[in-house]
């Protein structure tokens, strides 16, 4: 079965610091990878996704992620965080195409302090 | 884009009563929908996969007699929490995959059992 590991439970950064959130998955076949953000009191919002092609994916709000197949990783990055990036971040994976569900990681809480 | 409408947004019920949550695909047909539960400050846990015209597939540890899923049409899936108890209080989210490229989520239902 697929599983997703997010290594950082809670990350605290100052504004303008760089961000990298780790995400590893366990599945040997073709996967689709996603990062979602959930702002306090709000619903999931898609940041970016990877299906194929360029392993460096750019998403909304200045976020990007790099798929490294050999490491089964899909880490999320942002060069300079803002206070408004304070939220919960979820990595998710599904196996290939078709109607298979997303499997979510446990999430990483990001707190950005001024 | 593809929209999934989920109702109600929040509900408070007495212990022992049943609550029905609806999830509708507004501009596409969903042969499959996914139901998740999210406890406060935790990740989304897949509860079951709802299949139009057939029985739902439940994840391990999810009581199928307690969480009744009906997917009678291509645009509607319902989750009924039967004989609800306070420990069932949670945030319930439905999801569908209208295209092969991504998922769409309902806005969620916050259930509080008192």
CSV table of C-alpha atoms in Angstrom, one decimal:
chain,number,residue,atom,x,y,z
A,1,UNK,CA,0.0,0.0,0.0
A,2,UNK,CA,1.1,3.5,-0.6
A,3,UNK,CA,2.2,5.7,2.2
A,4,UNK,CA,3.4,9.3,2.5
A,5,UNK,CA,5.9,10.6,5.1
A,6,UNK,CA,6.3,14.2,6.0
A,7,UNK,CA,9.2,14.5,8.3
A,8,UNK,CA,8.6,17.9,9.8
A,9,UNK,CA,5.7,18.1,12.1
A,10,UNK,CA,6.0,21.8,12.9
A,11,UNK,CA,8.4,24.3,11.2
A,12,UNK,CA,8.9,27.8,12.5
A,13,UNK,CA,10.5,30.4,10.3
A,14,UNK,CA,11.1,34.1,10.2
A,15,UNK,CA,9.8,36.1,7.3
A,16,UNK,CA,12.1,36.0,4.3
A,17,UNK,CA,13.6,32.8,5.3
A,18,UNK,CA,13.8,29.9,2.8
A,19,UNK,CA,11.5,26.9,3.2
A,20,UNK,CA,11.9,23.3,2.4
A,21,UNK,CA,9.4,20.7,3.5
A,22,UNK,CA,10.2,17.1,3.1
A,23,UNK,CA,7.9,14.5,1.6
A,24,UNK,CA,8.7,10.9,0.8
A,25,UNK,CA,6.4,8.2,-0.5
A,26,UNK,CA,6.5,4.5,-0.7
A,27,UNK,CA,5.3,3.1,-4.0
A,28,UNK,CA,7.3,1.4,-6.7
A,29,UNK,CA,5.1,2.2,-9.7
A,30,UNK,CA,4.1,5.4,-11.5
A,31,UNK,CA,2.8,8.0,-9.1
A,32,UNK,CA,1.1,11.4,-9.2
A,33,UNK,CA,2.3,13.8,-6.5
A,34,UNK,CA,0.5,16.8,-5.0
A,35,UNK,CA,1.1,19.5,-2.4
A,36,UNK,CA,-1.9,21.1,-0.8
A,37,UNK,CA,-2.2,23.9,1.7
A,38,UNK,CA,-4.8,24.5,4.3
A,39,UNK,CA,-5.0,27.9,5.9
A,40,UNK,CA,-6.4,28.2,9.4
A,41,UNK,CA,-10.1,27.6,9.3
A,42,UNK,CA,-10.2,27.1,5.5
A,43,UNK,CA,-10.3,24.2,3.1
A,44,UNK,CA,-7.6,22.4,1.1
A,45,UNK,CA,-6.1,24.3,-1.8
A,46,UNK,CA,-3.9,22.8,-4.4
A,47,UNK,CA,-0.4,24.3,-4.5
A,48,UNK,CA,1.1,22.2,-7.3
A,49,UNK,CA,1.2,18.8,-8.8
A,50,UNK,CA,3.5,16.5,-10.7
A,51,UNK,CA,2.4,13.9,-13.3
A,52,UNK,CA,5.3,13.7,-15.7
A,53,UNK,CA,7.9,15.7,-17.5
A,54,UNK,CA,10.1,18.3,-15.9
A,55,UNK,CA,10.7,17.1,-12.3
A,56,UNK,CA,10.8,20.7,-11.1
A,57,UNK,CA,7.3,21.9,-10.7
A,58,UNK,CA,6.2,25.4,-10.1
A,59,UNK,CA,3.0,26.2,-8.3
A,60,UNK,CA,1.0,29.1,-7.0
A,61,UNK,CA,2.2,31.7,-4.5
A,62,UNK,CA,5.9,31.2,-5.4
A,63,UNK,CA,6.1,27.5,-4.3
A,64,UNK,CA,7.9,24.8,-6.2
A,65,UNK,CA,8.6,21.2,-5.7
A,66,UNK,CA,11.2,18.8,-7.1
A,67,UNK,CA,10.4,15.1,-7.9
A,68,UNK,CA,13.5,13.0,-7.3
A,69,UNK,CA,12.5,9.5,-8.4
A,70,UNK,CA,15.6,7.8,-7.0
A,71,UNK,CA,14.9,9.2,-3.6
A,72,UNK,CA,11.1,8.7,-3.7
A,73,UNK,CA,10.9,12.4,-2.7
A,74,UNK,CA,8.8,15.4,-3.6
A,75,UNK,CA,10.0,18.2,-1.4
A,76,UNK,CA,8.3,21.6,-1.3
A,77,UNK,CA,10.3,24.8,-1.5
A,78,UNK,CA,9.9,28.5,-1.3
A,79,UNK,CA,12.8,30.9,-1.4
A,80,UNK,CA,11.3,33.5,0.9
A,81,UNK,CA,8.3,32.9,3.1
A,82,UNK,CA,5.8,35.5,4.2
A,83,UNK,CA,3.7,35.7,7.3
A,84,UNK,CA,0.7,34.8,5.1
A,85,UNK,CA,2.2,31.4,4.3
A,86,UNK,CA,1.4,30.3,7.9
A,87,UNK,CA,-0.7,27.2,7.3
A,88,UNK,CA,-0.8,23.4,7.2
A,89,UNK,CA,0.9,21.8,4.2
A,90,UNK,CA,0.0,18.3,3.0
A,91,UNK,CA,1.8,16.1,0.6
A,92,UNK,CA,-0.3,13.6,-1.2
A,93,UNK,CA,0.2,10.8,-3.7
A,94,UNK,CA,-1.9,8.5,-5.8
A,95,UNK,CA,-0.9,5.6,-7.9
A,96,UNK,CA,-1.2,6.3,-11.6
A,97,UNK,CA,-4.4,7.1,-13.4
A,98,UNK,CA,-7.9,6.1,-12.9
A,99,UNK,CA,-10.2,6.5,-9.9
A,100,UNK,CA,-7.7,5.9,-7.1
A,101,UNK,CA,-7.8,8.0,-4.0
A,102,UNK,CA,-5.2,10.4,-2.8
A,103,UNK,CA,-3.2,9.3,0.2
A,104,UNK,CA,-2.1,12.1,2.4
A,105,UNK,CA,0.9,12.7,4.6
A,106,UNK,CA,0.3,13.7,8.2
A,107,UNK,CA,1.0,17.3,7.3
A,108,UNK,CA,3.5,20.0,8.3
A,109,UNK,CA,2.5,23.0,10.2
A,110,UNK,CA,4.3,26.1,9.1
A,111,UNK,CA,4.4,29.1,11.4
A,112,UNK,CA,6.0,32.3,9.9
A,113,UNK,CA,6.9,34.9,12.4
A,114,UNK,CA,7.4,38.6,11.6
B,1,UNK,CA,-13.7,24.0,-13.4
B,2,UNK,CA,-15.1,20.9,-11.9
B,3,UNK,CA,-17.0,21.6,-8.7
B,4,UNK,CA,-18.0,19.3,-5.9
B,5,UNK,CA,-20.7,20.7,-3.6
B,6,UNK,CA,-21.0,19.3,-0.1
B,7,UNK,CA,-23.8,19.9,2.4
B,8,UNK,CA,-24.3,20.7,5.1
B,9,UNK,CA,-21.2,22.8,6.0
B,10,UNK,CA,-21.7,22.1,9.6
B,11,UNK,CA,-24.1,20.2,11.7
B,12,UNK,CA,-24.6,19.7,15.4
B,13,UNK,CA,-26.6,16.6,16.5
B,14,UNK,CA,-27.4,14.7,19.6
B,15,UNK,CA,-25.7,11.5,20.5
B,16,UNK,CA,-27.5,8.5,19.1
B,17,UNK,CA,-29.0,10.3,16.1
B,18,UNK,CA,-28.0,9.9,12.5
B,19,UNK,CA,-26.6,12.6,10.2
B,20,UNK,CA,-26.5,12.6,6.4
B,21,UNK,CA,-23.9,14.4,4.4
B,22,UNK,CA,-24.4,15.0,0.7
B,23,UNK,CA,-21.7,15.4,-2.0
B,24,UNK,CA,-22.8,16.4,-5.5
B,25,UNK,CA,-20.7,16.8,-8.6
B,26,UNK,CA,-22.1,19.9,-10.3
B,27,UNK,CA,-20.7,19.9,-13.8
B,28,UNK,CA,-19.4,16.4,-14.3
B,29,UNK,CA,-20.3,12.8,-13.7
B,30,UNK,CA,-18.5,11.1,-10.8
B,31,UNK,CA,-18.6,7.3,-11.0
B,32,UNK,CA,-16.3,7.3,-8.0
B,33,UNK,CA,-16.1,9.6,-4.9
B,34,UNK,CA,-13.9,9.5,-1.9
B,35,UNK,CA,-14.8,10.2,1.6
B,36,UNK,CA,-12.2,11.5,4.1
B,37,UNK,CA,-12.2,12.4,7.8
B,38,UNK,CA,-10.0,15.0,9.3
B,39,UNK,CA,-9.6,15.3,13.1
B,40,UNK,CA,-8.4,18.7,14.4
B,41,UNK,CA,-4.9,19.5,13.5
B,42,UNK,CA,-4.5,16.1,11.8
B,43,UNK,CA,-4.3,14.9,8.2
B,44,UNK,CA,-7.0,13.6,6.0
B,45,UNK,CA,-7.7,9.9,6.5
B,46,UNK,CA,-9.4,8.1,3.7
B,47,UNK,CA,-12.6,6.4,5.0
B,48,UNK,CA,-14.0,4.8,1.9
B,49,UNK,CA,-14.3,4.9,-1.9
B,50,UNK,CA,-17.9,5.3,-3.1
B,51,UNK,CA,-18.8,3.7,-6.4
B,52,UNK,CA,-21.9,4.5,-8.4
B,53,UNK,CA,-24.3,1.7,-8.4
B,54,UNK,CA,-22.3,-0.7,-6.3
B,55,UNK,CA,-21.1,-1.1,-2.7
B,56,UNK,CA,-18.5,1.3,-1.3
B,57,UNK,CA,-15.0,0.1,-0.4
B,58,UNK,CA,-14.1,0.9,3.1
B,59,UNK,CA,-10.6,1.3,4.5
B,60,UNK,CA,-9.4,-0.9,7.3
B,61,UNK,CA,-10.8,0.1,10.6
B,62,UNK,CA,-13.8,2.0,9.3
B,63,UNK,CA,-17.1,0.6,10.3
B,64,UNK,CA,-19.3,0.2,7.3
B,65,UNK,CA,-22.5,-0.2,9.4
B,66,UNK,CA,-21.8,3.1,11.1
B,67,UNK,CA,-20.7,5.1,8.1
B,68,UNK,CA,-23.3,4.2,5.4
B,69,UNK,CA,-22.4,5.3,1.9
B,70,UNK,CA,-24.8,5.5,-0.9
B,71,UNK,CA,-23.9,6.5,-4.5
B,72,UNK,CA,-27.2,6.1,-6.3
B,73,UNK,CA,-26.5,8.4,-9.2
B,74,UNK,CA,-23.5,9.7,-11.1
B,75,UNK,CA,-23.7,13.1,-9.4
B,76,UNK,CA,-24.6,12.3,-5.8
B,77,UNK,CA,-22.9,10.4,-3.0
B,78,UNK,CA,-24.1,10.4,0.6
B,79,UNK,CA,-22.4,9.6,3.8
B,80,UNK,CA,-24.7,8.8,6.8
B,81,UNK,CA,-23.2,8.7,10.2
B,82,UNK,CA,-25.5,6.4,12.1
B,83,UNK,CA,-26.0,6.5,15.9
B,84,UNK,CA,-23.5,9.2,16.2
B,85,UNK,CA,-21.4,9.6,19.2
B,86,UNK,CA,-19.1,12.4,20.4
B,87,UNK,CA,-16.0,10.6,19.1
B,88,UNK,CA,-17.5,10.8,15.6
B,89,UNK,CA,-17.2,14.6,15.8
B,90,UNK,CA,-14.8,15.5,13.0
B,91,UNK,CA,-14.5,17.2,9.7
B,92,UNK,CA,-15.7,15.1,6.8
B,93,UNK,CA,-14.6,15.9,3.2
B,94,UNK,CA,-15.6,14.3,-0.1
B,95,UNK,CA,-13.5,14.3,-3.2
B,96,UNK,CA,-13.8,13.2,-6.8
B,97,UNK,CA,-11.5,13.0,-9.8
B,98,UNK,CA,-13.2,14.6,-12.7
B,99,UNK,CA,-10.2,14.4,-15.0
B,100,UNK,CA,-7.2,12.3,-15.0
B,101,UNK,CA,-5.1,15.2,-14.0
B,102,UNK,CA,-6.4,16.2,-10.6
B,103,UNK,CA,-8.9,16.0,-7.8
B,104,UNK,CA,-11.6,18.3,-6.6
B,105,UNK,CA,-12.7,18.5,-3.0
B,106,UNK,CA,-15.9,19.5,-1.3
B,107,UNK,CA,-15.9,22.3,1.2
B,108,UNK,CA,-16.2,19.8,4.0
B,109,UNK,CA,-18.8,19.2,6.8
B,110,UNK,CA,-18.0,19.9,10.4
B,111,UNK,CA,-19.9,17.4,12.5
B,112,UNK,CA,-20.3,18.0,16.2
B,113,UNK,CA,-22.0,15.4,18.3
B,114,UNK,CA,-23.2,16.5,21.7
